[in-house]
Short mmCIF file of C-alpha atoms in Angstrom, two decimals:
data_model
loop_
_atom_site.label_atom_id
_atom_site.label_comp_id
_atom_site.label_asym_id
_atom_site.label_seq_id
_atom_site.Cartn_x
_atom_site.Cartn_y
_atom_site.Cartn_z
CA UNK S 1440 4.91 -4.80 47.84
CA UNK S 1441 6.31 -6.36 44.61
CA UNK S 1442 8.95 -3.87 43.01
CA UNK S 1443 8.98 -3.35 39.24
CA UNK S 1444 12.14 -2.66 37.35
CA UNK S 1445 11.34 0.60 35.62
CA UNK S 1446 12.20 0.28 31.78
CA UNK S 1447 13.55 3.11 29.92
CA UNK S 1448 11.73 4.58 26.58
CA UNK S 1449 13.61 7.17 24.50
CA UNK S 1450 11.56 9.45 22.26
CA UNK S 1451 13.28 12.01 19.92
CA UNK S 1452 11.33 15.05 19.36
CA UNK S 1453 12.37 16.57 15.84
CA UNK S 1454 12.25 19.75 14.30
CA UNK S 1455 11.54 19.37 10.58
CA UNK S 1456 14.63 21.84 9.75
CA UNK S 1457 16.77 18.87 10.92
CA UNK S 1458 15.63 16.77 7.96
CA UNK S 1459 14.73 19.59 5.42
CA UNK S 1460 18.21 20.01 3.91
CA UNK S 1461 18.45 15.97 3.59
CA UNK S 1462 17.72 14.02 0.30
CA UNK S 1463 15.03 11.04 0.53
CA UNK S 1464 17.78 8.66 0.80
CA UNK S 1465 19.59 10.61 3.68
CA UNK S 1466 16.21 11.26 5.59
CA UNK S 1467 15.44 7.74 5.27
CA UNK S 1468 19.10 6.61 6.52
CA UNK S 1469 18.47 8.91 9.44
CA UNK S 1470 15.39 7.84 10.71
CA UNK S 1471 16.11 4.02 10.03
CA UNK S 1472 19.38 4.56 12.25
CA UNK S 1473 17.74 6.38 15.17
CA UNK S 1474 14.84 3.84 15.16
CA UNK S 1475 16.96 0.96 14.72
CA UNK S 1476 18.85 2.06 18.14
CA UNK S 1477 15.40 2.04 19.89
CA UNK S 1478 14.18 5.34 19.67
CA UNK S 1479 10.72 6.74 18.76
CA UNK S 1480 10.99 9.28 16.73
CA UNK S 1481 8.32 12.44 16.75
CA UNK S 1482 8.84 14.92 13.77
CA UNK S 1483 6.97 18.12 12.99
CA UNK S 1484 6.50 17.40 9.27
CA UNK S 1485 5.37 14.52 7.29
CA UNK S 1486 7.51 12.73 4.24
CA UNK S 1487 5.96 12.49 1.03
CA UNK S 1488 4.20 9.27 0.07
CA UNK S 1489 6.76 8.20 -2.22
CA UNK S 1490 9.58 8.67 0.61
CA UNK S 1491 6.89 6.81 3.08
CA UNK S 1492 6.73 3.96 0.47
CA UNK S 1493 10.67 3.83 0.15
CA UNK S 1494 11.05 3.87 4.21
CA UNK S 1495 9.06 0.88 4.23
CA UNK S 1496 11.14 -0.78 1.18
CA UNK S 1497 14.44 0.03 3.21
CA UNK S 1498 13.01 -1.07 6.62
CA UNK S 1499 12.48 -4.41 4.80
CA UNK S 1500 15.71 -4.88 3.59
CA UNK S 1501 17.16 -4.22 7.36
CA UNK S 1502 14.81 -6.44 9.07
CA UNK S 1503 16.65 -9.29 11.00
CA UNK S 1504 15.75 -11.35 14.30
CA UNK S 1505 16.52 -8.16 16.50
CA UNK S 1506 14.66 -5.67 14.32
CA UNK S 1507 11.24 -6.77 13.15
CA UNK S 1508 10.63 -3.78 11.59
CA UNK S 1509 9.04 0.00 12.42
CA UNK S 1510 5.65 1.37 13.23
CA UNK S 1511 4.61 4.64 11.49
CA UNK S 1512 1.80 6.99 11.71
CA UNK S 1513 1.46 10.67 10.14
CA UNK S 1514 -0.83 13.49 10.11
CA UNK S 1515 -0.98 15.61 7.08
CA UNK S 1516 -2.32 18.89 7.21
CA UNK S 1517 -5.57 19.04 5.41
CA UNK S 1518 -5.91 21.99 2.92
CA UNK S 1519 -9.15 22.77 0.68
CA UNK S 1520 -10.21 25.31 -1.66
CA UNK S 1521 -7.83 27.66 -3.41
CA UNK S 1522 -5.04 26.47 -0.28
CA UNK S 1523 -5.26 23.30 -1.88
CA UNK S 1524 -4.86 24.41 -5.58
CA UNK S 1525 -1.68 26.29 -4.80
CA UNK S 1526 -0.26 23.34 -2.49
CA UNK S 1527 -0.49 21.12 -5.73
CA UNK S 1528 0.73 23.99 -7.60
CA UNK S 1529 3.75 24.16 -5.55
CA UNK S 1530 4.26 20.45 -5.53
CA UNK S 1531 4.23 20.19 -9.27
CA UNK S 1532 6.87 23.35 -9.20
CA UNK S 1533 9.24 21.23 -6.72
CA UNK S 1534 8.74 17.97 -8.79
CA UNK S 1535 9.97 20.18 -12.21
CA UNK S 1536 13.00 21.48 -10.39
CA UNK S 1537 13.72 18.06 -8.96
CA UNK S 1538 13.51 16.85 -12.55
CA UNK S 1539 15.57 19.27 -14.45
CA UNK S 1540 18.37 19.17 -11.55
CA UNK S 1541 18.33 15.56 -12.09
CA UNK S 1542 18.67 15.47 -15.81
CA UNK S 1543 21.54 17.99 -15.68
CA UNK S 1544 23.41 16.68 -12.48
CA UNK S 1545 22.16 13.29 -11.72
CA UNK S 1546 21.38 14.34 -8.22
CA UNK S 1547 18.20 14.45 -6.46
CA UNK S 1548 16.86 17.64 -5.19
CA UNK S 1549 16.58 17.99 -1.29
CA UNK S 1550 12.77 18.13 -0.55
CA UNK S 1551 11.28 19.78 2.34
CA UNK S 1552 8.89 18.09 4.88
CA UNK S 1553 5.18 18.74 4.51
CA UNK S 1554 3.25 20.23 7.01
CA UNK S 1555 2.26 17.75 9.64
CA UNK S 1556 3.11 15.21 12.53
CA UNK S 1557 4.94 11.98 12.35
CA UNK S 1558 5.60 9.08 14.77
CA UNK S 1559 8.00 6.34 13.90
CA UNK S 1560 9.08 3.89 16.09
CA UNK S 1561 10.59 0.19 16.36
CA UNK S 1562 7.73 -2.48 16.29
CA UNK S 1563 9.25 -4.17 19.07
CA UNK S 1564 8.16 -1.36 21.08
CA UNK S 1565 5.28 0.20 19.49
CA UNK S 1566 2.65 -2.36 19.73
CA UNK S 1567 -0.54 -0.65 18.00
CA UNK S 1568 -1.34 2.65 16.56
CA UNK S 1569 -4.89 3.80 16.26
CA UNK S 1570 -5.50 6.60 13.85
CA UNK S 1571 -8.32 8.98 13.37
CA UNK S 1572 -8.61 11.78 10.50
CA UNK S 1573 -7.37 14.12 12.83
CA UNK S 1574 -5.33 12.22 16.00
CA UNK S 1575 -4.02 9.11 16.77
CA UNK S 1576 -3.07 7.09 19.79
CA UNK S 1577 -0.11 4.83 20.42
CA UNK S 1578 0.36 1.73 22.55
CA UNK S 1579 3.85 0.96 23.57
CA UNK S 1580 5.49 -1.77 25.69
CA UNK S 1581 8.82 -1.57 27.10
CA UNK U 776 -26.34 6.03 -31.98
CA UNK U 777 -24.65 3.81 -34.53
CA UNK U 778 -21.58 6.15 -34.36
CA UNK U 779 -21.32 5.52 -30.49
CA UNK U 780 -21.50 2.03 -31.06
CA UNK U 781 -18.77 2.22 -33.71
CA UNK U 782 -16.60 4.34 -31.14
CA UNK U 783 -17.37 1.67 -28.34
CA UNK U 784 -16.09 -1.22 -30.87
CA UNK U 785 -12.94 0.61 -31.69
CA UNK U 786 -12.19 1.28 -28.01
CA UNK U 787 -12.93 -2.60 -27.32
CA UNK U 788 -10.73 -3.59 -30.23
CA UNK U 789 -7.95 -1.81 -29.16
CA UNK U 790 -8.55 -2.47 -25.22
CA UNK U 791 -8.18 -6.09 -26.22
CA UNK U 792 -5.05 -5.71 -28.23
CA UNK U 793 -3.30 -4.24 -25.16
CA UNK U 794 -2.83 -6.24 -21.96
CA UNK U 795 -3.69 -4.53 -18.69
CA UNK U 796 -1.27 -5.36 -15.57
CA UNK U 797 -3.73 -5.58 -12.86
CA UNK U 798 -1.90 -5.47 -9.50
CA UNK U 799 -3.87 -6.89 -6.15
CA UNK U 800 -2.20 -4.72 -3.86
CA UNK U 801 -2.95 -4.42 0.27
CA UNK U 802 -2.05 -5.40 3.69
CA UNK U 803 -1.37 -8.90 4.60
CA UNK U 804 -4.20 -11.44 5.25
CA UNK U 805 -6.85 -8.77 3.46
CA UNK U 806 -7.85 -11.85 1.03
CA UNK U 807 -5.79 -10.76 -2.24
CA UNK U 808 -5.16 -14.45 -3.48
CA UNK U 809 -8.58 -15.10 -2.57
CA UNK U 810 -9.53 -12.29 -4.98
CA UNK U 811 -6.87 -13.30 -7.52
CA UNK U 812 -8.23 -16.82 -7.58
CA UNK U 813 -11.82 -15.72 -7.96
CA UNK U 814 -11.24 -13.93 -10.75
CA UNK U 815 -8.61 -16.25 -12.57
CA UNK U 816 -11.32 -19.29 -11.66
CA UNK U 817 -13.96 -16.92 -13.01
CA UNK U 818 -12.21 -16.45 -16.57
CA UNK U 819 -9.54 -18.83 -17.06
CA UNK U 820 -10.88 -22.03 -14.77
CA UNK U 821 -7.30 -21.85 -12.58
CA UNK U 822 -6.28 -20.49 -9.76
CA UNK U 823 -3.40 -17.93 -9.20
CA UNK U 824 -1.99 -19.33 -5.65
CA UNK U 825 -2.46 -20.88 -2.17
CA UNK U 826 -4.42 -19.37 0.57
CA UNK U 827 -3.55 -19.85 4.01
CA UNK U 828 -4.73 -18.53 7.40
CA UNK U 829 -1.10 -17.60 8.19
CA UNK U 830 -0.07 -14.36 7.26
CA UNK U 831 2.69 -13.71 4.52
CA UNK U 832 1.46 -16.78 2.45
CA UNK U 833 2.19 -14.95 -0.90
CA UNK U 834 5.85 -14.05 -0.75
CA UNK U 835 6.61 -13.67 -4.35
CA UNK U 836 4.45 -12.06 -7.06
CA UNK U 837 1.92 -14.23 -8.56
CA UNK U 838 0.68 -13.85 -12.16
CA UNK U 839 -1.95 -15.15 -14.26
CA UNK U 840 -1.57 -13.84 -17.82
CA UNK U 841 -4.07 -12.82 -20.52
CA UNK U 842 -7.27 -13.45 -18.85
CA UNK U 843 -10.06 -11.83 -20.53
CA UNK U 844 -13.16 -10.55 -18.81
CA UNK U 845 -16.32 -9.29 -19.67
CA UNK U 846 -19.17 -7.06 -18.61
CA UNK U 847 -22.25 -5.41 -20.26
CA UNK U 848 -20.77 -6.66 -23.65
CA UNK U 849 -17.31 -5.14 -23.17
CA UNK U 850 -13.91 -6.98 -22.95
CA UNK U 851 -10.62 -6.22 -21.47
CA UNK U 852 -7.54 -8.58 -21.47
CA UNK U 853 -5.60 -8.25 -18.12
CA UNK U 854 -2.72 -9.85 -16.47
CA UNK U 855 -3.44 -10.49 -12.85
CA UNK U 856 -0.56 -9.90 -10.33
CA UNK U 857 -1.23 -11.13 -7.01
CA UNK U 858 1.14 -9.28 -4.87
CA UNK U 859 2.65 -10.15 -1.54
CA UNK U 860 0.85 -8.36 1.58
CA UNK U 861 2.61 -4.95 2.23
CA UNK U 862 3.57 -4.20 5.96
CA UNK U 863 6.02 -2.09 7.80
CA UNK U 864 6.80 -5.13 9.92
CA UNK U 865 7.74 -8.90 9.75
CA UNK U 866 8.41 -10.81 12.99
CA UNK U 867 9.32 -14.38 12.45
CA UNK U 868 8.28 -14.94 15.87
CA UNK U 869 4.53 -14.57 14.79
CA UNK U 870 4.77 -17.33 12.92
CA UNK U 871 5.94 -19.30 15.64
CA UNK U 872 2.11 -19.19 17.22
CA UNK U 873 1.18 -21.05 14.07
CA UNK U 874 3.26 -24.13 14.85
CA UNK U 875 6.12 -23.47 12.63
CA UNK U 876 9.69 -24.23 13.60
CA UNK U 877 12.38 -21.44 14.53
CA UNK U 878 14.06 -22.08 11.39
CA UNK U 879 11.04 -22.48 8.85
CA UNK U 880 9.62 -19.30 10.41
CA UNK U 881 12.81 -17.27 9.96
CA UNK U 882 13.12 -18.17 6.27
CA UNK U 883 9.19 -17.35 6.08
CA UNK U 884 10.00 -13.80 7.33
CA UNK U 885 13.10 -13.39 5.13
CA UNK U 886 10.84 -14.16 2.16
CA UNK U 887 8.34 -12.30 3.50
CA UNK U 888 10.49 -8.88 3.62
CA UNK U 889 11.85 -9.78 0.16
CA UNK U 890 8.24 -10.14 -1.16
CA UNK U 891 7.39 -6.45 0.13
CA UNK U 892 10.51 -5.04 -1.53
CA UNK U 893 9.29 -6.66 -5.07
CA UNK U 894 5.66 -5.32 -4.61
CA UNK U 895 6.89 -1.88 -3.98
CA UNK U 896 9.10 -2.01 -6.99
CA UNK U 897 6.37 -3.36 -9.22
CA UNK U 898 4.50 -0.01 -8.41
CA UNK U 899 6.45 1.34 -11.43
CA UNK U 900 5.29 -1.61 -13.49
CA UNK U 901 1.45 -1.77 -13.03
CA UNK U 902 -1.36 -0.33 -15.01
CA UNK U 903 -4.13 -0.39 -12.81
CA UNK U 904 -4.52 -1.34 -9.17
CA UNK U 905 -7.15 -3.07 -7.07
CA UNK U 906 -6.41 -1.73 -3.31
CA UNK U 907 -8.04 -4.47 -1.24
CA UNK U 908 -9.08 -3.80 2.32
CA UNK U 909 -10.37 -6.13 4.98
CA UNK U 910 -13.80 -4.74 5.78
CA UNK U 911 -13.70 -5.98 9.27
CA UNK U 912 -10.79 -4.01 10.25
CA UNK U 913 -9.94 -0.37 10.56
CA UNK U 914 -8.85 1.04 7.07
CA UNK U 915 -7.05 4.08 8.20
CA UNK U 916 -3.64 2.22 8.54
CA UNK U 917 -0.35 3.97 7.34
CA UNK U 918 0.52 0.98 4.67
CA UNK U 919 -3.19 1.88 3.38
CA UNK U 920 -2.60 5.62 3.12
CA UNK U 921 0.78 5.47 1.72
CA UNK U 922 -0.07 3.02 -0.94
CA UNK U 923 -3.04 5.25 -1.97
CA UNK U 924 -0.78 8.31 -1.77
CA UNK U 925 1.80 6.62 -3.97
CA UNK U 926 -0.80 5.37 -6.87
CA UNK U 927 -2.16 8.96 -6.70
CA UNK U 928 1.34 10.34 -7.19
CA UNK U 929 2.09 7.89 -10.03
CA UNK U 930 -1.30 8.45 -11.64
CA UNK U 931 -2.33 4.84 -11.35
CA UNK U 932 -5.79 4.14 -11.43
CA UNK U 933 -7.18 2.82 -8.49
CA UNK U 934 -10.29 0.74 -7.55
CA UNK U 935 -10.85 -0.04 -3.90
CA UNK U 936 -11.93 -3.24 -2.98
CA UNK U 937 -13.72 -3.67 0.64
CA UNK U 938 -13.35 -7.42 0.98
CA UNK U 939 -14.76 -10.05 3.50
CA UNK U 940 -18.30 -8.59 3.42
CA UNK U 941 -19.61 -12.10 4.31
CA UNK U 942 -18.20 -11.66 7.87
CA UNK U 943 -20.94 -10.26 10.25
CA UNK U 944 -18.79 -7.82 11.84
CA UNK U 945 -17.87 -6.53 8.35
CA UNK U 946 -18.37 -2.62 7.89
CA UNK U 947 -17.34 -1.60 4.27
CA UNK U 948 -18.94 1.84 4.66
CA UNK U 949 -15.80 2.72 7.06
CA UNK U 950 -13.47 2.16 3.80
CA UNK U 951 -15.79 4.14 1.83
CA UNK U 952 -15.83 7.09 4.21
CA UNK U 953 -11.86 6.80 4.80
CA UNK U 954 -11.19 6.92 1.35
CA UNK U 955 -14.38 8.83 -0.59
CA UNK U 956 -12.59 9.75 -3.75
CA UNK U 957 -12.13 6.48 -5.21
CA UNK U 958 -14.04 3.96 -7.08
CA UNK U 959 -15.49 1.56 -4.60
CA UNK U 960 -16.89 -1.75 -4.60
CA UNK U 961 -17.58 -4.18 -1.64
CA UNK U 962 -17.28 -8.18 -2.05
CA UNK U 963 -16.75 -11.26 -0.72
CA UNK U 964 -14.22 -12.70 -2.87
CA UNK U 965 -14.60 -16.00 -0.67
CA UNK U 966 -18.33 -16.47 -1.79
CA UNK U 967 -18.26 -14.54 -4.86
CA UNK U 968 -20.86 -11.89 -3.66
CA UNK U 969 -20.95 -8.64 -5.73
CA UNK U 970 -18.13 -9.81 -7.93
CA UNK U 971 -20.07 -8.78 -11.01
CA UNK U 972 -19.71 -5.10 -9.63
CA UNK U 973 -16.21 -5.37 -9.44
CA UNK U 974 -15.83 -6.87 -13.04
CA UNK U 975 -18.12 -3.73 -14.17
CA UNK U 976 -15.76 -1.59 -12.11
CA UNK U 977 -12.54 -3.11 -13.77
CA UNK U 978 -13.75 -2.89 -17.25
CA UNK U 979 -14.69 0.91 -16.76
CA UNK U 980 -11.72 2.41 -14.92
CA UNK U 981 -8.91 0.07 -15.90
CA UNK U 982 -6.35 1.44 -18.49
CA UNK U 983 -2.70 1.42 -19.28
CA UNK U 984 -0.70 3.60 -17.05
CA UNK U 985 1.28 6.56 -18.53
#
């Protein structure tokens, strides 16, 4: 019988509280350092769309022969009606706080992760992600 | 009625005095340059850039400025900005499959990553965006979701463009159903099908950002 050598796959499951106290830049650095080391991160929270775009931008700056980039997928908690209204209101409040803090101190506010689920991993390992509105499937190759 | 026409005339007059930067965004190989060429050829008689089957053909922002488009008697002056395709990964090995030499492939990959960074930076400078998606593919990619989320956060008007409807396997309704909150047009940039509807939508929804 042919013997297969098992290759290892490292997955890090992170609590949102691990990133909650960090600025957007620190969060992105933390994520990319882990992913560049070959880890697949699963977090119980989602980055804002601005942070996700920054993550893509920063990933592109770090792409080289051994690191072609990342695969990312997130599921945001869908809110409707009054809950959605209060969520929008809360986001506006955070943006206002951020603006005031930045104007006064020049520092960016530390944003909390939104409720949801995110998977980020090296594109070298994750070959495909198929997303549905409420779930996603991942194909990886070690 | 006369007053309404007068208001329309005033609105048109001021819209023509302002150039609207129309960014064409989307993933790689969705037909952004084909669309930019179609618009530029229709209204200026010149193409914007080269189209290729190899991904990341557009690696720097390509512009065609001061194009006046017209629909239903209304005019709008636009600057077309054909953006490099957005992606979360760029692997030079992919280009080798198209017969490229390793050195050339690595240069292309490097230029592609720089192009993506530039395209993201330009999100702060465009007035309106045509978010182009390939109607033959799954629209629920993280790049599409992130792009639309960013545009919403920046309050930049978006028109969703489902491209490649000339292909039999195209399912433009999947895009419409995935993102029902945006103005939507299904077209073939290649053969020009429904392109008039896109011009109507641009005239209707495009405006200066901020």
